[in-house]
Amino acid sequence: MATTVVKSALQAIRERGLRTFLRELKDDGFTKCFFDGNLLQTKIHNIGATVVGVDKFGNKYYEKLGDTQAGRHRWVEYAKKDRYDASQVPPEWHGWLHFITDHTGDEASLALTKFALQNVRLSMCLKHLHILVLQLLMLKPKRYGVEHKENLSGKGNEFIYHSKGHALNPGQRDWTRYQSWQPTKAE
Amino acid sequence: MGLGLLASRTLKTSRVLSSQYSRFRPIVTKPGLQSPDASAAAPATQPEPTPPPPKKPVGGARVHFTNPDDALEVFVDGFPVKIPKGMTVLQACEIAGVDIPRFCYHGRLSIAGNCRMCLVEVEKSPKPVASCAMPALPGMKIKTDTPLAKKAREGVMEFLLMNHPLDCPICDQGGECDLQDQSMAFGSDRGRFTEMKRSVVDKNLGPLVKTVMTRCIQCTRCVRFATEVAGVQDLGMLGRGSGEEIGTYVEKLMTSELSGNVIDICPVGALTSKPFAFKARNWELKGTETIDVTDAVGSNIRIDSRGPEVMRILPRLNEDINEEWISDKTRFCYDGLKRQRLNDPMIRDANGRFKAVSWRDALAVVAEVALQVKPEEIVGIAGKLSDAESMMALKDLLNNMGSNNVWCEGTGTSPNADLRYKYLMNSSIAGLEKADVFLLVGTQPRVEAAMVNARIRKTVRASNAKVAYIGPPTEFNYDCQHLGTGPQTLIEIAEGRHSFCSAISNAKNPAIIVGAGLFERDDKDAIFAAVEAIAKNGNVIRPDWNGFNVLLLNAAQAAALDLGLVPESSNSIESAKFLYLMGADDVNLDKVPADAFVVYQGHHGDQSVYRANVILPSAAFSEKEGTYENTEGCSQQTLPAVPTVGDARDDWKIIRALSEVAGIRLPYDTLGAIRSRMRTVAPNLLNTDEIEPAAFGPSLSQDCSQKISSTPFKAAVENFYMTDSITRASKIMAQCSAMLLKK
Amino acid sequence: MAGFVQRVGQSLVRAHRPPQVSWKRCCSSDALMELETKPGEVGMVSGIPEQQLKRRVIIYSPARTASQQGSGKVGKWKINFLSTHKWENPLMGWTSTGDPYANVGEAGLEFDSEEAAKAFAEKYGWEYQVKKRHTPLLKPKSYADNFKWKGPPTAEE
């Protein structure tokens, strides 16, 4: 295991140069590993794992099947290496990450192949299959769905949720049930 | 410690303890009250049980015996009951206190007998009998709770629910639905229908009535209401069998002014209120019983409110005034109560813009100006929707300031309040049913007072009364002879030259209804003299029947004239320097001098606000407790249903506060005190729900020497839906006047 | 407080009493005993704040709901405490009120007769006004009216 790591590191240095390698290390969060044990463990676990997908925030989803301990075979490496939070995982990946389902968050995934395998008519063209799967995975309501936001509790009054009538809600609603007289222009 | 404090407080403050037994009153009890068991044990040894007391009629109904000797006796569930001849079995059971379930039967409509829910068992009858249609014969034994009757009800319920959609969660009638309640009470617990239910296309009946015709159970109540009570034959039943549909057949809107009543009549959610759709459930609403002020009828309504907001208005039973109906304007004006409301006192600054100020500042400014102005330049005008308390306060304030130029808008330039019969509906609205000839002078009851029109129509329908009309051409929903358009015809009838005079003299109870729009005319006295001449010739005013009626336009006119709001000079407005408008929006303010200081005290920013210098916000009719007298002289009181808006106050309280600030303090602080003050002026205003008939007749009226002009009568109300500040602010009324008025 | 009660008891014993009032009856604790109370007394000892005892109330019999024909709830008498001081809570828009009598009268307080309602209001010392009850008038109706002759036909214009 260690040899593969050293080998891939040396190869990267040879290909891209030392400076780029160090910058890549920094971007990938390896410099924070010293202070953050969780990140270090994740990085160690990443060795030998396959990247199943990347979501729109940049979180990487890994899977290591084989003789990995059950329950540790799927995990996420967050895009934000310093302030990561479990609520940064969007709903489409949440199911996969928590072993609820096998559907990953992106379209081109296991579900597609599974669906294709179950469907006897493999003669259907790929485009049809793709559309069908897209319809299956159209779990996000477009009309009223909002973008996923991480849990911003404690981050400040501008970020947390306030009810509609709260003074700190930027669009504070006036609940009075009547409308006052507004003089018309011809006064 | 607390008990002692309470005891000492009781002893100190209670005046009842000034008895002869020093400072303490022994708490005594009478021997009879001491132990109810002891008193009940004594007479328990009675030999035979007393028969159960007769049950009271359903809803406390009063029974009208046309001929007391002609009463029959029938037996309902074993109880004997005396009923007048000609009643149906259902009515007999109603008198006996048994409420029979029904869908198509309605006490004020003709009998249809098509729902079959009222089936009861009658002895010696081969099949169950439709109690709504079967006349009750003497000695009939009616049984309403036998297994046969119950099975019949379950069967009818099952059939009704077969094609009824499962709309309860989205239906507005849920919670107040006859179908729901009767299926719970009388239906079976399961259905056996497994086929497809039929559905019906929705009809467009206008901006007021929402239709979901799939829910219709074809009871035809709406058809009968439209035909009989409203007088428009818009609705009908099309098709047969399961394909029956209620509709207008052609694309027609329900333009009748009583169209909102079909919402109450429909037992299911087929016809519901469009403005109220999906707004509230009936169990979250708090009903407050008050009076409507959009016209002079004073229909009894119930305002349903949720928290601080009025959600809808429903009618309330009052046999003498509005029966169970209200006009569309009454029913749907409530959203005007939420728009264009004045909620803060405002003063117009030098730029002409209004600035919100506190009450202290506003009253100080008004008092300052009022005290600087000469007494004869102070003018007060009460509005259409003012209650009697506030008009009393206004008159008192202005009189104390030295001015007597206070009047109510709509009473004309020179109102005469000396004789009450000259401005009231003397035969009372219920008494119009006894009339057999009507002469309508310059009044269109359909738009001025829809409930009076409904009553006239009821009379015409029941007894074929003749109606003649003098005025601009209008549509009537009963047969009406159009005699003429102006005073010429009136003079002709007064002098006996017209052909209609014979109809009046041959009539047993002729009724003449004069419109209050005539108050605005200059020759008003001459016209009234002519009408009185007709009355004298036709023997209209007699001790037992007074057919001389004046149909007022506003809710405040009768009380204003009773309280004596009569101006000293008729054109005082032209020389006014201080004008106090209390809700007066329909006053012509052109003649007011440019330097006059105008105070507007009202609840809506309607028309007069734009000329005002100071605005004092007051409460609308749904927010205050006020006395209103309707056109027949019946004094009624509103109750507050919702809180006042913003910083608004009651009208009379504002005037009382103003009097205090101005130094001319009025002697009343509470509602009771101002009502005692009213009692000294017009005690009939305190006898609520009672009509005080006019005391003196035409024998006391003075002769008139004015000449009648020949200008024809014009319509007093152009737009039925927009007559006062509340209805003009209402969106629903705007929609109605755009879509439903006959062009 | 105990000393005060003792003094009250002693002065009661010493006070001049009419012969029919016995000490036993004065102190009887039978729960079923009905007492004669003067108007307002129950309110004074009930612990209700004095401000609430000065209310004006309306005694009325609610009319039948117009949208239904069932008269089951008709005939009861209620007390309307004229509680309209409600406002919208600025946070959630719910209805707030400071009036303890906001739903009393609307919710559970019902009386079988006008006298019972008046007695209740008198007991508590509220100034009341009674509204007249409007009842329907039953006139004979018959199915044959649909087929009756309604008069000669009107001349078409």
Short mmCIF file of C-alpha atoms in Angstrom, two decimals, chain B residues 405-660:
data_model
loop_
_atom_site.label_atom_id
_atom_site.label_comp_id
_atom_site.label_asym_id
_atom_site.label_seq_id
_atom_site.Cartn_x
_atom_site.Cartn_y
_atom_site.Cartn_z
CA ASN B 405 -76.25 73.31 10.93
CA VAL B 406 -75.95 69.58 11.20
CA TRP B 407 -77.68 67.14 8.92
CA CYS B 408 -77.31 63.67 7.52
CA GLU B 409 -76.42 63.21 3.88
CA GLY B 410 -79.28 61.97 1.82
CA THR B 411 -81.96 63.79 3.75
CA GLY B 412 -81.91 66.66 1.34
CA THR B 413 -81.40 70.37 1.78
CA SER B 414 -84.42 71.05 3.94
CA PRO B 415 -85.46 67.91 5.72
CA ASN B 416 -88.58 67.95 7.82
CA ALA B 417 -88.35 65.73 10.85
CA ASP B 418 -91.47 66.94 12.62
CA LEU B 419 -93.81 64.12 11.69
CA ARG B 420 -92.34 60.65 11.70
CA TYR B 421 -94.81 59.17 9.29
CA LYS B 422 -93.37 61.32 6.57
CA TYR B 423 -90.06 59.51 6.48
CA LEU B 424 -90.73 55.96 7.60
CA MET B 425 -92.15 52.88 6.02
CA ASN B 426 -95.33 53.02 8.01
CA SER B 427 -96.79 49.71 7.00
CA SER B 428 -93.54 48.00 8.04
CA ILE B 429 -91.74 45.63 5.75
CA ALA B 430 -93.65 42.59 6.95
CA GLY B 431 -96.88 44.53 6.66
CA LEU B 432 -96.30 45.00 2.96
CA GLU B 433 -97.45 41.42 2.59
CA LYS B 434 -100.98 42.53 3.42
CA ALA B 435 -101.10 45.12 0.69
CA ASP B 436 -102.87 44.41 -2.55
CA VAL B 437 -102.03 47.50 -4.57
CA PHE B 438 -98.65 49.17 -4.71
CA LEU B 439 -97.84 52.56 -6.14
CA LEU B 440 -94.11 53.13 -6.39
CA VAL B 441 -93.26 56.82 -6.72
CA GLY B 442 -89.74 57.66 -7.78
CA THR B 443 -88.25 54.55 -6.25
CA GLN B 444 -86.64 51.46 -7.70
CA PRO B 445 -86.84 49.03 -4.79
CA ARG B 446 -84.73 46.50 -6.61
CA VAL B 447 -81.62 48.60 -6.33
CA GLU B 448 -82.49 50.73 -3.34
CA ALA B 449 -83.62 48.05 -0.91
CA ALA B 450 -83.47 44.58 -2.35
CA MET B 451 -85.21 43.00 0.63
CA VAL B 452 -88.21 45.29 0.31
CA ASN B 453 -88.37 44.35 -3.33
CA ALA B 454 -88.30 40.69 -2.38
CA ARG B 455 -91.20 41.30 -0.04
CA ILE B 456 -93.19 43.12 -2.73
CA ARG B 457 -92.52 40.25 -5.08
CA LYS B 458 -93.67 37.79 -2.45
CA THR B 459 -96.92 39.71 -2.07
CA VAL B 460 -97.44 39.98 -5.80
CA ARG B 461 -96.85 36.29 -6.18
CA ALA B 462 -99.05 35.24 -3.31
CA SER B 463 -102.02 37.48 -3.83
CA ASN B 464 -101.63 38.87 -7.36
CA ALA B 465 -101.19 42.38 -6.06
CA LYS B 466 -101.10 45.14 -8.66
CA VAL B 467 -98.02 47.29 -8.86
CA ALA B 468 -97.75 50.63 -10.60
CA TYR B 469 -94.61 52.64 -10.95
CA ILE B 470 -93.80 56.26 -11.65
CA GLY B 471 -90.20 56.96 -12.52
CA PRO B 472 -87.48 56.30 -15.05
CA PRO B 473 -87.85 53.01 -16.91
CA THR B 474 -86.39 50.15 -14.91
CA GLU B 475 -86.64 46.42 -14.82
CA PHE B 476 -88.81 44.78 -12.26
CA ASN B 477 -88.95 41.16 -11.34
CA TYR B 478 -92.72 41.22 -11.01
CA ASP B 479 -95.46 42.56 -13.23
CA CYS B 480 -95.49 46.27 -12.93
CA GLN B 481 -97.39 48.97 -14.78
CA HIS B 482 -95.23 51.87 -15.80
CA LEU B 483 -97.53 54.84 -15.42
CA GLY B 484 -95.17 57.67 -16.13
CA THR B 485 -91.82 59.21 -15.50
CA GLY B 486 -92.48 62.38 -13.62
CA PRO B 487 -94.63 64.47 -11.36
CA GLN B 488 -97.23 64.95 -14.11
CA THR B 489 -98.55 61.46 -13.58
CA LEU B 490 -98.52 62.01 -9.88
CA ILE B 491 -100.66 65.11 -10.19
CA GLU B 492 -103.01 63.23 -12.46
CA ILE B 493 -103.52 60.51 -9.93
CA ALA B 494 -103.88 63.03 -7.12
CA GLU B 495 -106.57 64.84 -8.97
CA GLY B 496 -108.35 61.64 -9.84
CA ARG B 497 -107.88 61.86 -13.57
CA HIS B 498 -105.70 58.83 -13.99
CA SER B 499 -107.05 55.34 -14.63
CA PHE B 500 -105.06 53.95 -11.76
CA CYS B 501 -107.08 55.89 -9.21
CA SER B 502 -109.85 53.35 -9.41
CA ALA B 503 -107.39 50.58 -8.57
CA ILE B 504 -106.29 52.45 -5.48
CA SER B 505 -109.80 53.22 -4.28
CA ASN B 506 -110.97 49.66 -4.84
CA ALA B 507 -108.06 48.18 -2.99
CA LYS B 508 -108.42 46.92 0.55
CA ASN B 509 -104.91 47.80 1.63
CA PRO B 510 -103.27 50.12 -0.84
CA ALA B 511 -99.64 50.94 -0.28
CA ILE B 512 -97.78 53.92 -1.67
CA ILE B 513 -94.01 53.73 -1.55
CA VAL B 514 -92.17 56.99 -2.09
CA GLY B 515 -88.45 56.93 -2.68
CA ALA B 516 -86.05 58.92 -0.55
CA GLY B 517 -84.36 60.12 -3.71
CA LEU B 518 -87.15 62.68 -3.84
CA PHE B 519 -85.73 64.37 -0.75
CA GLU B 520 -83.07 65.91 -2.93
CA ARG B 521 -85.55 67.66 -5.17
CA ASP B 522 -86.46 71.27 -4.65
CA ASP B 523 -90.17 70.61 -5.00
CA LYS B 524 -90.08 67.84 -2.44
CA ASP B 525 -92.82 69.35 -0.31
CA ALA B 526 -95.15 69.68 -3.27
CA ILE B 527 -94.56 66.10 -4.30
CA PHE B 528 -95.22 64.85 -0.83
CA ALA B 529 -98.36 66.93 -0.70
CA ALA B 530 -99.52 65.31 -3.92
CA VAL B 531 -98.77 61.87 -2.54
CA GLU B 532 -100.70 62.67 0.60
CA ALA B 533 -103.62 63.80 -1.51
CA ILE B 534 -103.55 60.42 -3.23
CA ALA B 535 -103.41 58.80 0.16
CA LYS B 536 -106.38 60.73 1.39
CA ASN B 537 -108.44 59.98 -1.71
CA GLY B 538 -107.57 56.31 -1.62
CA ASN B 539 -108.11 55.93 2.11
CA VAL B 540 -104.55 54.76 2.43
CA ILE B 541 -103.98 56.01 5.95
CA ARG B 542 -106.42 54.46 8.36
CA PRO B 543 -106.21 53.43 11.99
CA ASP B 544 -105.80 49.78 11.08
CA TRP B 545 -103.62 50.19 7.99
CA ASN B 546 -101.15 52.88 7.10
CA GLY B 547 -100.02 52.45 3.53
CA PHE B 548 -98.02 55.65 3.24
CA ASN B 549 -94.43 54.47 3.04
CA VAL B 550 -91.15 56.18 2.42
CA LEU B 551 -88.29 53.95 1.34
CA LEU B 552 -85.11 55.43 2.71
CA LEU B 553 -81.76 55.00 1.03
CA ASN B 554 -79.24 55.03 3.83
CA ALA B 555 -78.93 53.26 7.10
CA ALA B 556 -78.46 56.52 8.97
CA GLN B 557 -81.35 58.57 7.64
CA ALA B 558 -84.13 57.35 9.89
CA ALA B 559 -82.10 57.72 13.06
CA ALA B 560 -80.84 61.11 11.92
CA LEU B 561 -84.33 62.42 11.42
CA ASP B 562 -85.49 60.89 14.68
CA LEU B 563 -82.65 62.62 16.52
CA GLY B 564 -83.45 65.88 14.84
CA LEU B 565 -80.46 66.41 12.61
CA VAL B 566 -82.18 69.19 10.69
CA PRO B 567 -80.07 72.10 9.52
CA GLU B 568 -81.05 75.62 10.34
CA SER B 569 -80.34 76.98 6.91
CA SER B 570 -80.30 74.96 3.77
CA ASN B 571 -77.24 76.44 2.13
CA SER B 572 -75.06 76.75 5.16
CA ILE B 573 -72.40 74.76 3.40
CA GLU B 574 -71.58 77.69 1.15
CA SER B 575 -70.59 79.93 4.01
CA ALA B 576 -68.99 77.29 6.16
CA LYS B 577 -65.58 77.88 7.61
CA PHE B 578 -65.43 74.69 9.66
CA LEU B 579 -66.92 71.59 8.16
CA TYR B 580 -67.13 68.39 10.16
CA LEU B 581 -67.78 65.40 7.93
CA MET B 582 -68.59 62.28 9.87
CA GLY B 583 -68.30 59.63 7.22
CA ALA B 584 -70.04 61.81 4.66
CA ASP B 585 -68.65 60.76 1.29
CA ASP B 586 -71.54 61.52 -1.02
CA VAL B 587 -71.82 65.16 -0.16
CA ASN B 588 -71.23 67.64 -2.92
CA LEU B 589 -68.17 69.50 -1.73
CA ASP B 590 -67.93 71.87 -4.67
CA LYS B 591 -69.70 74.65 -2.86
CA VAL B 592 -67.43 74.53 0.15
CA PRO B 593 -65.28 77.67 0.27
CA ALA B 594 -61.62 77.16 -0.44
CA ASP B 595 -60.50 78.41 2.96
CA ALA B 596 -62.88 76.23 4.94
CA PHE B 597 -61.30 73.86 7.40
CA VAL B 598 -62.66 70.39 6.73
CA VAL B 599 -62.40 67.57 9.23
CA TYR B 600 -63.15 64.10 7.96
CA GLN B 601 -63.95 61.44 10.51
CA GLY B 602 -64.51 58.12 8.84
CA HIS B 603 -63.16 54.69 8.14
CA HIS B 604 -62.44 54.71 4.43
CA GLY B 605 -60.43 57.04 2.31
CA ASP B 606 -63.14 57.42 -0.24
CA GLN B 607 -64.05 60.78 -1.72
CA SER B 608 -64.35 63.42 0.93
CA VAL B 609 -60.91 62.68 2.32
CA TYR B 610 -59.29 64.51 -0.52
CA ARG B 611 -60.78 67.79 0.55
CA ALA B 612 -60.13 67.24 4.25
CA ASN B 613 -57.57 69.11 6.29
CA VAL B 614 -57.61 66.70 9.19
CA ILE B 615 -58.48 63.03 9.07
CA LEU B 616 -59.71 61.28 12.18
CA PRO B 617 -60.01 57.51 11.70
CA SER B 618 -63.13 55.88 13.10
CA ALA B 619 -64.60 52.42 13.27
CA ALA B 620 -66.68 50.76 10.56
CA PHE B 621 -69.99 49.08 11.32
CA SER B 622 -68.38 45.71 11.95
CA GLU B 623 -66.13 47.17 14.64
CA LYS B 624 -68.47 49.17 16.77
CA GLU B 625 -71.59 48.81 18.80
CA GLY B 626 -74.06 51.23 17.33
CA THR B 627 -77.78 51.72 16.98
CA TYR B 628 -79.25 51.86 13.51
CA GLU B 629 -82.85 52.47 12.62
CA ASN B 630 -84.10 50.95 9.44
CA THR B 631 -86.59 52.40 7.03
CA GLU B 632 -89.61 51.00 8.86
CA GLY B 633 -88.54 52.47 12.18
CA CYS B 634 -87.21 49.30 13.78
CA SER B 635 -84.19 50.15 15.81
CA GLN B 636 -81.42 47.56 15.83
CA GLN B 637 -77.91 47.37 17.18
CA THR B 638 -74.70 46.22 15.61
CA LEU B 639 -72.11 44.36 17.61
CA PRO B 640 -68.38 44.55 17.08
CA ALA B 641 -67.05 41.50 15.30
CA VAL B 642 -63.47 42.51 14.66
CA PRO B 643 -61.15 45.01 16.32
CA THR B 644 -60.82 48.52 15.01
CA VAL B 645 -58.16 49.07 12.44
CA GLY B 646 -54.91 50.68 13.47
CA ASP B 647 -55.49 53.64 15.74
CA ALA B 648 -59.15 54.14 14.90
CA ARG B 649 -61.74 54.74 17.59
CA ASP B 650 -65.50 54.75 17.89
CA ASP B 651 -67.16 57.78 16.36
CA TRP B 652 -68.89 59.08 19.42
CA LYS B 653 -65.77 58.64 21.49
CA ILE B 654 -63.80 60.83 19.10
CA ILE B 655 -66.40 63.53 19.38
CA ARG B 656 -66.43 63.22 23.13
CA ALA B 657 -62.65 63.55 23.20
CA LEU B 658 -62.81 66.51 20.88
CA SER B 659 -65.32 68.16 23.13
CA GLU B 660 -63.01 67.68 26.06
#
